[in-house]
Amino acid sequence: MNSHLAPVDLTKAYRLLNHGPTVLVSARHAGVDNVMSAAWACALDFAPPKLTVVIDKATRTRALVEHSGHFVIQVPTAAQMQLTHDVGNTSLHQDKDKLRHHGVELFGIEGHDLPFVAGCSAWLACRLIPEPHNQQAYDLFIGEVVGAWADTRVFSGGHWHFETAGPEWRSLHYVAGGQFYAIGESLVAKTASKT
């Protein structure tokens, strides 16, 4: 277990995704675990916290999410770039040992029967809010965040600290064709109040 893993107040869970990172989606059903990457995920609501993620019909992860009604969104780090690329380009349909072949290490969090990917900077456990039309027409899934955690080396006090963490902790932002950017420097605008 990661000694730097700390819960994130659900009122601040949206901040884990607000900067638009590429994410890893994991799910479990009937003894099968899978992890895939997704470039299209974002915060949707504050209370209760909700998020959206696009999960293609062809993926095995989608079937696990639909059958179990739960999934995890994780924020991978720059150190996990190759893993993130590989799990997004390998199907469990073709490779039954996909996770082992790509070095994916899973762990559990008490109270959640879900596979969490080790080495990430943040994790959001979600309950699927079924929206059959959106899921079929747009591959768009809505999840209510029921638990959130982050690695305190890069997120604490409700804020990311990429500027003080090592470059390996930066989040990934997918472009296309295997190309990612890592998040850049922090720029802070003047505001009336800072929360």
mmCIF file of C-alpha atoms in Angstrom:
data_model
loop_
_atom_site.group_PDB
_atom_site.id
_atom_site.type_symbol
_atom_site.label_atom_id
_atom_site.label_comp_id
_atom_site.label_asym_id
_atom_site.label_seq_id
_atom_site.Cartn_x
_atom_site.Cartn_y
_atom_site.Cartn_z
ATOM 1 C CA MET A 1 0.000 0.000 0.000
ATOM 2 C CA ASN A 2 1.209 3.496 -0.855
ATOM 3 C CA SER A 3 2.039 5.317 2.390
ATOM 4 C CA HIS A 4 1.427 8.630 0.575
ATOM 5 C CA LEU A 5 -2.175 7.715 -0.343
ATOM 6 C CA ALA A 6 -4.644 10.103 1.316
ATOM 7 C CA PRO A 7 -8.392 10.611 0.922
ATOM 8 C CA VAL A 8 -9.579 13.694 -0.951
ATOM 9 C CA ASP A 9 -12.687 15.468 0.305
ATOM 10 C CA LEU A 10 -15.442 14.719 -2.201
ATOM 11 C CA THR A 11 -16.249 18.439 -2.448
ATOM 12 C CA LYS A 12 -12.795 18.853 -4.001
ATOM 13 C CA ALA A 13 -12.767 15.650 -6.097
ATOM 14 C CA TYR A 14 -13.431 17.605 -9.309
ATOM 15 C CA ARG A 15 -9.988 19.201 -8.932
ATOM 16 C CA LEU A 16 -8.364 15.848 -9.632
ATOM 17 C CA LEU A 17 -9.650 16.063 -13.239
ATOM 18 C CA ASN A 18 -10.106 19.795 -13.817
ATOM 19 C CA HIS A 19 -6.787 20.128 -15.654
ATOM 20 C CA GLY A 20 -7.851 17.670 -18.376
ATOM 21 C CA PRO A 21 -5.467 14.740 -17.949
ATOM 22 C CA THR A 22 -5.492 11.496 -19.878
ATOM 23 C CA VAL A 23 -6.857 8.904 -17.445
ATOM 24 C CA LEU A 24 -6.822 5.185 -16.816
ATOM 25 C CA VAL A 25 -10.210 3.499 -16.463
ATOM 26 C CA SER A 26 -10.335 0.248 -14.506
ATOM 27 C CA ALA A 27 -13.184 -2.090 -13.709
ATOM 28 C CA ARG A 28 -13.902 -5.543 -12.297
ATOM 29 C CA HIS A 29 -16.693 -8.047 -12.886
ATOM 30 C CA ALA A 30 -17.001 -11.800 -12.339
ATOM 31 C CA GLY A 31 -13.331 -12.154 -11.426
ATOM 32 C CA VAL A 32 -12.043 -10.237 -14.458
ATOM 33 C CA ASP A 33 -10.066 -6.993 -14.085
ATOM 34 C CA ASN A 34 -9.115 -4.641 -16.883
ATOM 35 C CA VAL A 35 -7.510 -1.243 -17.362
ATOM 36 C CA MET A 36 -7.685 1.035 -20.398
ATOM 37 C CA SER A 37 -6.633 4.604 -21.100
ATOM 38 C CA ALA A 38 -9.061 7.361 -22.042
ATOM 39 C CA ALA A 39 -8.312 10.848 -23.298
ATOM 40 C CA TRP A 40 -11.857 12.147 -22.926
ATOM 41 C CA ALA A 41 -12.788 12.433 -19.249
ATOM 42 C CA CYS A 42 -13.903 15.445 -17.260
ATOM 43 C CA ALA A 43 -15.576 16.638 -14.082
ATOM 44 C CA LEU A 44 -19.319 17.146 -14.434
ATOM 45 C CA ASP A 45 -20.855 18.205 -11.115
ATOM 46 C CA PHE A 46 -19.962 19.199 -7.537
ATOM 47 C CA ALA A 47 -22.538 17.736 -5.140
ATOM 48 C CA PRO A 48 -22.646 14.865 -5.397
ATOM 49 C CA PRO A 49 -19.470 14.883 -7.480
ATOM 50 C CA LYS A 50 -19.872 13.401 -10.933
ATOM 51 C CA LEU A 51 -17.636 12.894 -13.951
ATOM 52 C CA THR A 52 -17.933 11.757 -17.544
ATOM 53 C CA VAL A 53 -15.719 9.476 -19.584
ATOM 54 C CA VAL A 54 -15.956 8.154 -23.141
ATOM 55 C CA ILE A 55 -15.569 4.351 -23.308
ATOM 56 C CA ASP A 56 -15.738 2.793 -26.778
ATOM 57 C CA LYS A 57 -18.121 -0.110 -27.439
ATOM 58 C CA ALA A 58 -15.250 -2.320 -28.600
ATOM 59 C CA THR A 59 -13.463 -2.294 -25.238
ATOM 60 C CA ARG A 60 -13.643 -5.066 -22.665
ATOM 61 C CA THR A 61 -13.541 -2.455 -19.907
ATOM 62 C CA ARG A 62 -16.882 -1.094 -21.076
ATOM 63 C CA ALA A 63 -18.561 -4.473 -20.617
ATOM 64 C CA LEU A 64 -17.074 -4.746 -17.115
ATOM 65 C CA VAL A 65 -18.393 -1.272 -16.240
ATOM 66 C CA GLU A 66 -21.853 -2.008 -17.640
ATOM 67 C CA HIS A 67 -22.127 -5.330 -15.788
ATOM 68 C CA SER A 68 -20.663 -4.230 -12.447
ATOM 69 C CA GLY A 69 -22.024 -0.684 -12.333
ATOM 70 C CA HIS A 70 -18.707 0.608 -10.942
ATOM 71 C CA PHE A 71 -15.332 1.811 -12.207
ATOM 72 C CA VAL A 72 -12.227 3.747 -11.206
ATOM 73 C CA ILE A 73 -10.744 6.778 -12.943
ATOM 74 C CA GLN A 74 -7.060 7.241 -12.199
ATOM 75 C CA VAL A 75 -4.630 10.014 -13.160
ATOM 76 C CA PRO A 76 -1.446 8.380 -14.465
ATOM 77 C CA THR A 77 1.918 10.094 -14.191
ATOM 78 C CA ALA A 78 4.561 10.947 -16.771
ATOM 79 C CA ALA A 79 6.512 7.972 -15.391
ATOM 80 C CA GLN A 80 3.597 5.797 -16.584
ATOM 81 C CA MET A 81 3.462 7.146 -20.138
ATOM 82 C CA GLN A 82 4.356 3.852 -21.837
ATOM 83 C CA LEU A 83 1.978 1.871 -19.629
ATOM 84 C CA THR A 84 -0.799 4.384 -20.394
ATOM 85 C CA HIS A 85 -0.148 4.094 -24.126
ATOM 86 C CA ASP A 86 0.078 0.314 -24.062
ATOM 87 C CA VAL A 87 -3.105 -0.428 -22.081
ATOM 88 C CA GLY A 88 -4.955 1.910 -24.443
ATOM 89 C CA ASN A 89 -3.707 0.052 -27.495
ATOM 90 C CA THR A 90 -4.003 -3.556 -26.318
ATOM 91 C CA SER A 91 -7.327 -5.310 -25.880
ATOM 92 C CA LEU A 92 -8.095 -7.891 -23.237
ATOM 93 C CA HIS A 93 -10.072 -9.610 -26.025
ATOM 94 C CA GLN A 94 -6.789 -10.403 -27.822
ATOM 95 C CA ASP A 95 -4.397 -10.649 -24.857
ATOM 96 C CA LYS A 96 -5.759 -12.347 -21.726
ATOM 97 C CA ASP A 97 -2.531 -11.400 -19.874
ATOM 98 C CA LYS A 98 -2.638 -7.764 -20.984
ATOM 99 C CA LEU A 99 -2.167 -6.313 -17.499
ATOM 100 C CA ARG A 100 0.789 -8.553 -16.661
ATOM 101 C CA HIS A 101 2.421 -7.984 -20.058
ATOM 102 C CA HIS A 102 2.307 -4.214 -19.546
ATOM 103 C CA GLY A 103 3.413 -4.244 -15.905
ATOM 104 C CA VAL A 104 0.119 -3.028 -14.456
ATOM 105 C CA GLU A 105 0.091 -3.448 -10.683
ATOM 106 C CA LEU A 106 -3.309 -3.357 -9.003
ATOM 107 C CA PHE A 107 -4.192 -2.752 -5.372
ATOM 108 C CA GLY A 108 -7.371 -2.527 -3.320
ATOM 109 C CA ILE A 109 -8.909 0.096 -1.069
ATOM 110 C CA GLU A 110 -11.082 -1.041 1.802
ATOM 111 C CA GLY A 111 -14.790 -0.694 1.130
ATOM 112 C CA HIS A 112 -14.419 -0.756 -2.659
ATOM 113 C CA ASP A 113 -14.347 -3.993 -4.658
ATOM 114 C CA LEU A 114 -12.457 -2.335 -7.484
ATOM 115 C CA PRO A 115 -9.012 -2.612 -9.101
ATOM 116 C CA PHE A 116 -6.913 0.514 -8.435
ATOM 117 C CA VAL A 117 -3.768 1.053 -10.536
ATOM 118 C CA ALA A 118 -0.615 1.537 -8.475
ATOM 119 C CA GLY A 119 1.749 4.403 -9.257
ATOM 120 C CA CYS A 120 -0.894 6.938 -10.278
ATOM 121 C CA SER A 121 -1.274 10.353 -8.672
ATOM 122 C CA ALA A 122 -5.050 10.239 -8.075
ATOM 123 C CA TRP A 123 -7.928 7.770 -7.966
ATOM 124 C CA LEU A 124 -11.704 8.309 -8.173
ATOM 125 C CA ALA A 125 -14.011 5.371 -7.397
ATOM 126 C CA CYS A 126 -17.285 5.780 -9.277
ATOM 127 C CA ARG A 127 -20.783 4.350 -9.305
ATOM 128 C CA LEU A 128 -22.227 4.238 -12.817
ATOM 129 C CA ILE A 129 -25.245 6.465 -13.370
ATOM 130 C CA PRO A 130 -26.970 4.552 -16.186
ATOM 131 C CA GLU A 131 -27.831 6.739 -19.172
ATOM 132 C CA PRO A 132 -28.533 4.161 -21.914
ATOM 133 C CA HIS A 133 -29.062 6.717 -24.702
ATOM 134 C CA ASN A 134 -25.795 8.559 -24.035
ATOM 135 C CA GLN A 135 -23.902 5.288 -23.615
ATOM 136 C CA GLN A 136 -25.182 3.814 -26.879
ATOM 137 C CA ALA A 137 -25.234 6.943 -29.023
ATOM 138 C CA TYR A 138 -22.089 8.689 -27.777
ATOM 139 C CA ASP A 139 -20.146 6.080 -25.714
ATOM 140 C CA LEU A 140 -20.499 8.627 -22.879
ATOM 141 C CA PHE A 141 -20.579 7.280 -19.324
ATOM 142 C CA ILE A 142 -21.499 9.244 -16.215
ATOM 143 C CA GLY A 143 -20.155 8.251 -12.834
ATOM 144 C CA GLU A 144 -20.917 9.494 -9.354
ATOM 145 C CA VAL A 145 -17.663 9.779 -7.415
ATOM 146 C CA VAL A 146 -18.072 7.754 -4.211
ATOM 147 C CA GLY A 147 -14.439 7.891 -3.074
ATOM 148 C CA ALA A 148 -11.365 9.930 -4.023
ATOM 149 C CA TRP A 149 -7.701 9.675 -3.083
ATOM 150 C CA ALA A 150 -4.444 11.282 -4.151
ATOM 151 C CA ASP A 151 -0.733 10.876 -3.605
ATOM 152 C CA THR A 152 0.298 13.602 -1.163
ATOM 153 C CA ARG A 153 3.640 14.037 -2.942
ATOM 154 C CA VAL A 154 1.765 15.818 -5.725
ATOM 155 C CA PHE A 155 -1.741 16.683 -4.407
ATOM 156 C CA SER A 156 -2.603 17.953 -0.932
ATOM 157 C CA GLY A 157 -4.782 20.584 0.698
ATOM 158 C CA GLY A 158 -7.183 20.328 -2.252
ATOM 159 C CA HIS A 159 -4.546 21.415 -4.796
ATOM 160 C CA TRP A 160 -2.055 19.942 -7.252
ATOM 161 C CA HIS A 161 1.597 20.733 -6.577
ATOM 162 C CA PHE A 162 3.186 19.777 -9.895
ATOM 163 C CA GLU A 163 5.607 22.695 -9.588
ATOM 164 C CA THR A 164 7.251 21.236 -6.471
ATOM 165 C CA ALA A 165 7.016 17.539 -7.337
ATOM 166 C CA GLY A 166 9.515 15.829 -9.610
ATOM 167 C CA PRO A 167 8.815 15.810 -13.366
ATOM 168 C CA GLU A 168 7.870 12.123 -13.200
ATOM 169 C CA TRP A 169 4.699 13.168 -11.307
ATOM 170 C CA ARG A 170 3.317 15.404 -14.064
ATOM 171 C CA SER A 171 0.028 14.370 -15.600
ATOM 172 C CA LEU A 172 -0.244 13.218 -19.208
ATOM 173 C CA HIS A 173 -2.271 14.903 -21.958
ATOM 174 C CA TYR A 174 -2.772 12.826 -25.093
ATOM 175 C CA VAL A 175 -2.604 14.321 -28.579
ATOM 176 C CA ALA A 176 -2.542 11.434 -31.113
ATOM 177 C CA GLY A 177 -0.285 8.793 -32.619
ATOM 178 C CA GLY A 178 1.436 7.977 -29.325
ATOM 179 C CA GLN A 179 2.231 11.639 -28.556
ATOM 180 C CA PHE A 180 1.594 13.044 -25.080
ATOM 181 C CA TYR A 181 2.380 16.321 -23.381
ATOM 182 C CA ALA A 182 3.092 16.583 -19.678
ATOM 183 C CA ILE A 183 1.407 19.368 -17.751
ATOM 184 C CA GLY A 184 3.424 22.604 -17.791
ATOM 185 C CA GLU A 185 4.250 25.290 -15.291
ATOM 186 C CA SER A 186 1.753 26.830 -12.892
ATOM 187 C CA LEU A 187 0.382 30.268 -13.809
ATOM 188 C CA VAL A 188 -1.775 32.025 -11.219
ATOM 189 C CA ALA A 189 -4.161 34.872 -12.077
ATOM 190 C CA LYS A 190 -5.151 37.567 -9.598
ATOM 191 C CA THR A 191 -8.469 36.712 -7.958
ATOM 192 C CA ALA A 192 -10.713 38.298 -5.356
ATOM 193 C CA SER A 193 -10.444 35.208 -3.169
ATOM 194 C CA LYS A 194 -8.356 32.084 -3.379
ATOM 195 C CA THR A 195 -9.953 28.794 -2.283
#
